[in-house]
mmCIF file of C-alpha atoms in Angstrom:
data_model
loop_
_atom_site.group_PDB
_atom_site.id
_atom_site.type_symbol
_atom_site.label_atom_id
_atom_site.label_comp_id
_atom_site.label_asym_id
_atom_site.label_seq_id
_atom_site.Cartn_x
_atom_site.Cartn_y
_atom_site.Cartn_z
ATOM 1 C CA UNK A 451 -33.355 -15.289 1.233
ATOM 2 C CA UNK A 452 -32.424 -12.440 -1.120
ATOM 3 C CA UNK A 453 -35.608 -13.126 -3.068
ATOM 4 C CA UNK A 454 -37.713 -12.754 0.103
ATOM 5 C CA UNK A 455 -35.988 -9.482 1.002
ATOM 6 C CA UNK A 456 -36.566 -8.152 -2.508
ATOM 7 C CA UNK A 457 -40.227 -9.211 -2.491
ATOM 8 C CA UNK A 458 -40.663 -7.592 0.925
ATOM 9 C CA UNK A 459 -39.114 -4.326 -0.307
ATOM 10 C CA UNK A 460 -41.314 -4.329 -3.413
ATOM 11 C CA UNK A 461 -44.406 -4.876 -1.259
ATOM 12 C CA UNK A 462 -43.424 -1.988 1.046
ATOM 13 C CA UNK A 463 -42.752 0.239 -1.953
ATOM 14 C CA UNK A 464 -46.176 -0.543 -3.426
ATOM 15 C CA UNK A 465 -47.841 0.286 -0.081
ATOM 16 C CA UNK A 466 -45.906 3.563 0.142
ATOM 17 C CA UNK A 467 -46.930 4.485 -3.425
ATOM 18 C CA UNK A 468 -50.573 3.791 -2.561
ATOM 19 C CA UNK A 469 -50.337 5.891 0.613
ATOM 20 C CA UNK A 470 -48.799 8.748 -1.369
ATOM 21 C CA UNK A 471 -51.584 8.557 -3.943
ATOM 22 C CA UNK A 472 -54.201 8.674 -1.174
ATOM 23 C CA UNK A 473 -52.501 11.726 0.378
ATOM 24 C CA UNK A 474 -52.374 13.473 -3.008
ATOM 25 C CA UNK A 475 -56.088 12.835 -3.536
ATOM 26 C CA UNK A 476 -56.913 14.088 -0.037
ATOM 27 C CA UNK A 477 -54.908 17.245 -0.693
ATOM 28 C CA UNK A 478 -56.754 17.834 -3.978
ATOM 29 C CA UNK A 479 -60.112 17.471 -2.179
ATOM 30 C CA UNK A 480 -59.017 19.998 0.447
ATOM 31 C CA UNK A 481 -57.886 22.429 -2.273
ATOM 32 C CA UNK A 482 -61.149 22.016 -4.182
ATOM 33 C CA UNK A 483 -63.265 22.519 -1.051
ATOM 34 C CA UNK A 484 -61.447 25.780 -0.397
ATOM 35 C CA UNK A 485 -61.462 26.759 -4.081
ATOM 36 C CA UNK A 486 -57.665 26.703 -4.087
ATOM 37 C CA UNK A 487 -55.680 26.322 -7.248
ATOM 38 C CA UNK A 488 -52.881 23.813 -7.473
ATOM 39 C CA UNK A 489 -49.629 24.997 -9.100
ATOM 40 C CA UNK A 490 -49.061 21.858 -11.130
ATOM 41 C CA UNK A 491 -49.744 22.942 -14.691
ATOM 42 C CA UNK A 492 -47.030 22.805 -17.352
ATOM 43 C CA UNK A 493 -45.113 26.086 -17.426
ATOM 44 C CA UNK A 494 -46.928 28.408 -19.843
ATOM 45 C CA UNK A 495 -45.055 30.243 -22.595
ATOM 46 C CA UNK A 496 -47.390 33.214 -23.102
ATOM 47 C CA UNK A 497 -47.505 36.383 -20.994
ATOM 48 C CA UNK A 498 -50.696 38.446 -21.374
ATOM 49 C CA UNK A 499 -50.572 42.123 -20.391
ATOM 50 C CA UNK A 500 -53.618 43.828 -18.828
ATOM 51 C CA UNK A 501 -54.536 47.067 -17.094
ATOM 52 C CA UNK A 502 -56.851 47.299 -14.102
ATOM 53 C CA UNK A 503 -59.124 49.792 -15.845
ATOM 54 C CA UNK A 504 -59.370 51.970 -12.732
ATOM 55 C CA UNK A 505 -57.428 53.355 -9.799
ATOM 56 C CA UNK A 506 -57.943 50.451 -7.401
ATOM 57 C CA UNK A 507 -54.757 49.026 -5.949
ATOM 58 C CA UNK A 508 -53.780 45.433 -5.304
ATOM 59 C CA UNK A 509 -55.711 45.007 -2.043
ATOM 60 C CA UNK A 510 -58.942 46.453 -3.449
ATOM 61 C CA UNK A 511 -58.826 44.327 -6.606
ATOM 62 C CA UNK A 512 -57.854 41.235 -4.595
ATOM 63 C CA UNK A 513 -60.898 41.779 -2.328
ATOM 64 C CA UNK A 514 -63.131 42.370 -5.347
ATOM 65 C CA UNK A 515 -61.956 39.110 -6.957
ATOM 66 C CA UNK A 516 -62.443 37.278 -3.635
ATOM 67 C CA UNK A 517 -66.043 38.493 -3.401
ATOM 68 C CA UNK A 518 -66.776 37.890 -7.090
ATOM 69 C CA UNK A 519 -65.146 34.480 -7.678
ATOM 70 C CA UNK A 520 -63.510 33.236 -4.466
ATOM 71 C CA UNK A 521 -60.798 31.462 -6.476
ATOM 72 C CA UNK A 522 -57.882 31.372 -4.003
ATOM 73 C CA UNK A 523 -54.321 30.870 -5.183
ATOM 74 C CA UNK A 524 -51.780 28.633 -3.484
ATOM 75 C CA UNK A 525 -50.139 31.869 -2.262
ATOM 76 C CA UNK A 526 -53.333 32.895 -0.438
ATOM 77 C CA UNK A 527 -54.547 35.616 -2.818
ATOM 78 C CA UNK A 528 -57.712 35.849 -4.914
ATOM 79 C CA UNK A 529 -56.393 38.090 -7.688
ATOM 80 C CA UNK A 530 -56.999 36.497 -11.094
ATOM 81 C CA UNK A 531 -53.677 37.760 -12.479
ATOM 82 C CA UNK A 532 -50.424 36.084 -11.563
ATOM 83 C CA UNK A 533 -48.736 39.468 -11.158
ATOM 84 C CA UNK A 534 -49.784 43.051 -10.440
ATOM 85 C CA UNK A 535 -47.794 46.293 -10.761
ATOM 86 C CA UNK A 536 -48.867 49.284 -8.626
ATOM 87 C CA UNK A 537 -48.424 52.948 -9.624
ATOM 88 C CA UNK A 538 -45.331 52.955 -7.366
ATOM 89 C CA UNK A 539 -43.778 50.137 -9.397
ATOM 90 C CA UNK A 540 -44.246 47.642 -6.573
ATOM 91 C CA UNK A 541 -44.715 44.143 -7.953
ATOM 92 C CA UNK A 542 -47.149 41.757 -6.283
ATOM 93 C CA UNK A 543 -47.067 38.043 -7.028
ATOM 94 C CA UNK A 544 -50.552 36.632 -6.479
ATOM 95 C CA UNK A 545 -50.255 33.276 -8.262
ATOM 96 C CA UNK A 546 -47.411 31.072 -9.374
ATOM 97 C CA UNK A 547 -46.725 31.105 -13.112
ATOM 98 C CA UNK A 548 -47.716 27.440 -13.421
ATOM 99 C CA UNK A 549 -50.980 27.975 -11.536
ATOM 100 C CA UNK A 550 -54.267 28.577 -13.317
ATOM 101 C CA UNK A 551 -55.176 32.246 -13.489
ATOM 102 C CA UNK A 552 -58.509 33.979 -13.950
ATOM 103 C CA UNK A 553 -57.550 36.858 -16.216
ATOM 104 C CA UNK A 554 -59.182 35.993 -19.559
ATOM 105 C CA UNK A 555 -62.715 34.932 -20.436
ATOM 106 C CA UNK A 556 -62.242 34.282 -24.145
ATOM 107 C CA UNK A 557 -65.383 32.971 -25.834
ATOM 108 C CA UNK A 558 -65.096 29.212 -26.139
ATOM 109 C CA UNK A 559 -61.591 28.973 -24.623
ATOM 110 C CA UNK A 560 -61.550 30.580 -21.156
ATOM 111 C CA UNK A 561 -59.828 27.696 -19.428
ATOM 112 C CA UNK A 562 -57.248 27.266 -22.192
ATOM 113 C CA UNK A 563 -55.986 30.826 -21.843
ATOM 114 C CA UNK A 564 -56.066 30.817 -18.042
ATOM 115 C CA UNK A 565 -54.132 27.534 -17.891
ATOM 116 C CA UNK A 566 -51.658 28.341 -20.675
ATOM 117 C CA UNK A 567 -50.729 31.952 -20.013
ATOM 118 C CA UNK A 568 -49.501 34.220 -17.249
ATOM 119 C CA UNK A 569 -51.544 37.352 -16.569
ATOM 120 C CA UNK A 570 -49.685 40.541 -15.637
ATOM 121 C CA UNK A 571 -51.788 43.599 -14.787
ATOM 122 C CA UNK A 572 -50.844 47.234 -14.264
ATOM 123 C CA UNK A 573 -52.859 49.432 -11.920
ATOM 124 C CA UNK A 574 -54.798 52.205 -13.647
ATOM 125 C CA UNK A 575 -56.809 52.925 -16.753
ATOM 126 C CA UNK A 576 -54.064 53.117 -19.358
ATOM 127 C CA UNK A 577 -56.526 54.021 -22.074
ATOM 128 C CA UNK A 578 -56.875 57.514 -20.562
ATOM 129 C CA UNK A 579 -53.696 57.900 -18.493
ATOM 130 C CA UNK A 580 -50.082 56.908 -19.178
ATOM 131 C CA UNK A 581 -48.448 54.345 -16.895
ATOM 132 C CA UNK A 582 -46.033 55.782 -14.341
ATOM 133 C CA UNK A 583 -42.291 55.611 -14.927
ATOM 134 C CA UNK A 584 -42.051 53.294 -11.899
ATOM 135 C CA UNK A 585 -44.600 50.936 -13.442
ATOM 136 C CA UNK A 586 -42.705 50.919 -16.736
ATOM 137 C CA UNK A 587 -39.378 50.171 -15.031
ATOM 138 C CA UNK A 588 -40.885 47.178 -13.223
ATOM 139 C CA UNK A 589 -42.745 46.074 -16.350
ATOM 140 C CA UNK A 590 -39.554 46.226 -18.430
ATOM 141 C CA UNK A 591 -37.717 44.049 -15.900
ATOM 142 C CA UNK A 592 -40.571 41.525 -15.913
ATOM 143 C CA UNK A 593 -40.904 41.488 -19.713
ATOM 144 C CA UNK A 594 -37.156 41.067 -20.216
ATOM 145 C CA UNK A 595 -37.186 38.142 -17.781
ATOM 146 C CA UNK A 596 -40.101 36.429 -19.545
ATOM 147 C CA UNK A 597 -38.639 37.028 -23.022
ATOM 148 C CA UNK A 598 -35.310 35.557 -21.854
ATOM 149 C CA UNK A 599 -37.230 32.424 -20.803
ATOM 150 C CA UNK A 600 -38.828 32.107 -24.252
ATOM 151 C CA UNK A 601 -42.252 33.581 -23.489
ATOM 152 C CA UNK A 602 -44.398 35.154 -26.201
ATOM 153 C CA UNK A 603 -45.726 38.574 -25.152
ATOM 154 C CA UNK A 604 -49.402 39.272 -25.851
ATOM 155 C CA UNK A 605 -51.885 41.852 -24.697
ATOM 156 C CA UNK A 606 -55.541 41.354 -23.816
ATOM 157 C CA UNK A 607 -56.927 43.461 -26.683
ATOM 158 C CA UNK A 608 -55.073 41.336 -29.221
ATOM 159 C CA UNK A 609 -56.797 38.186 -27.954
ATOM 160 C CA UNK A 610 -60.358 39.467 -27.699
ATOM 161 C CA UNK A 611 -62.092 42.777 -28.467
ATOM 162 C CA UNK A 612 -61.333 45.103 -25.560
ATOM 163 C CA UNK A 613 -59.434 48.339 -24.912
ATOM 164 C CA UNK A 614 -57.285 46.493 -22.349
ATOM 165 C CA UNK A 615 -54.441 47.193 -21.611
ATOM 166 C CA UNK A 616 -55.041 50.714 -22.886
ATOM 167 C CA UNK A 617 -53.638 52.646 -25.833
ATOM 168 C CA UNK A 618 -50.770 54.167 -23.845
ATOM 169 C CA UNK A 619 -49.447 50.804 -22.746
ATOM 170 C CA UNK A 620 -49.899 49.218 -26.193
ATOM 171 C CA UNK A 621 -47.958 52.147 -27.678
ATOM 172 C CA UNK A 622 -45.133 51.632 -25.153
ATOM 173 C CA UNK A 623 -45.060 47.860 -25.813
ATOM 174 C CA UNK A 624 -44.736 48.524 -29.566
ATOM 175 C CA UNK A 625 -42.093 51.248 -29.155
ATOM 176 C CA UNK A 626 -40.022 48.903 -27.022
ATOM 177 C CA UNK A 627 -40.496 46.039 -29.501
ATOM 178 C CA UNK A 628 -42.234 43.655 -27.111
ATOM 179 C CA UNK A 629 -45.154 43.371 -29.555
ATOM 180 C CA UNK A 630 -45.676 44.181 -33.250
#
């Protein structure tokens, strides 16, 4: 009797596992059809700093990325960076940290960087204009939080040849000992 009950429970468990697997596969198909990313990657340990290169704000860059790539995050945004800091210091979260970004196109390794790092971008061209004090306050809070969680801090221009995130931001990152 106990053996029959146990066999019955095992059979039901196997059916439930199969149903769960089918649901997971269906969800992945839906995400892929809508070009959604799935926040299921291992938590990255690298934070890459960027600047927007112009004056566009979050909404404008999000729309630009939607029209250019159409790569929608699980949070409903198209921005390739996980986080964005406006001139006002307002922080936008566009992707989860463990969700693939679209912030680096490194020759030969674009997917590696986008799956293994978090992209944080500041509004503006910080090669020609200093970041605002509000941006720096928000950035400092974010950087301190990531450092406390064991993240390595990098900047775009140290990974591939580019002026990003701008000389003024690189100078600030060095002065505040976030990078060497």
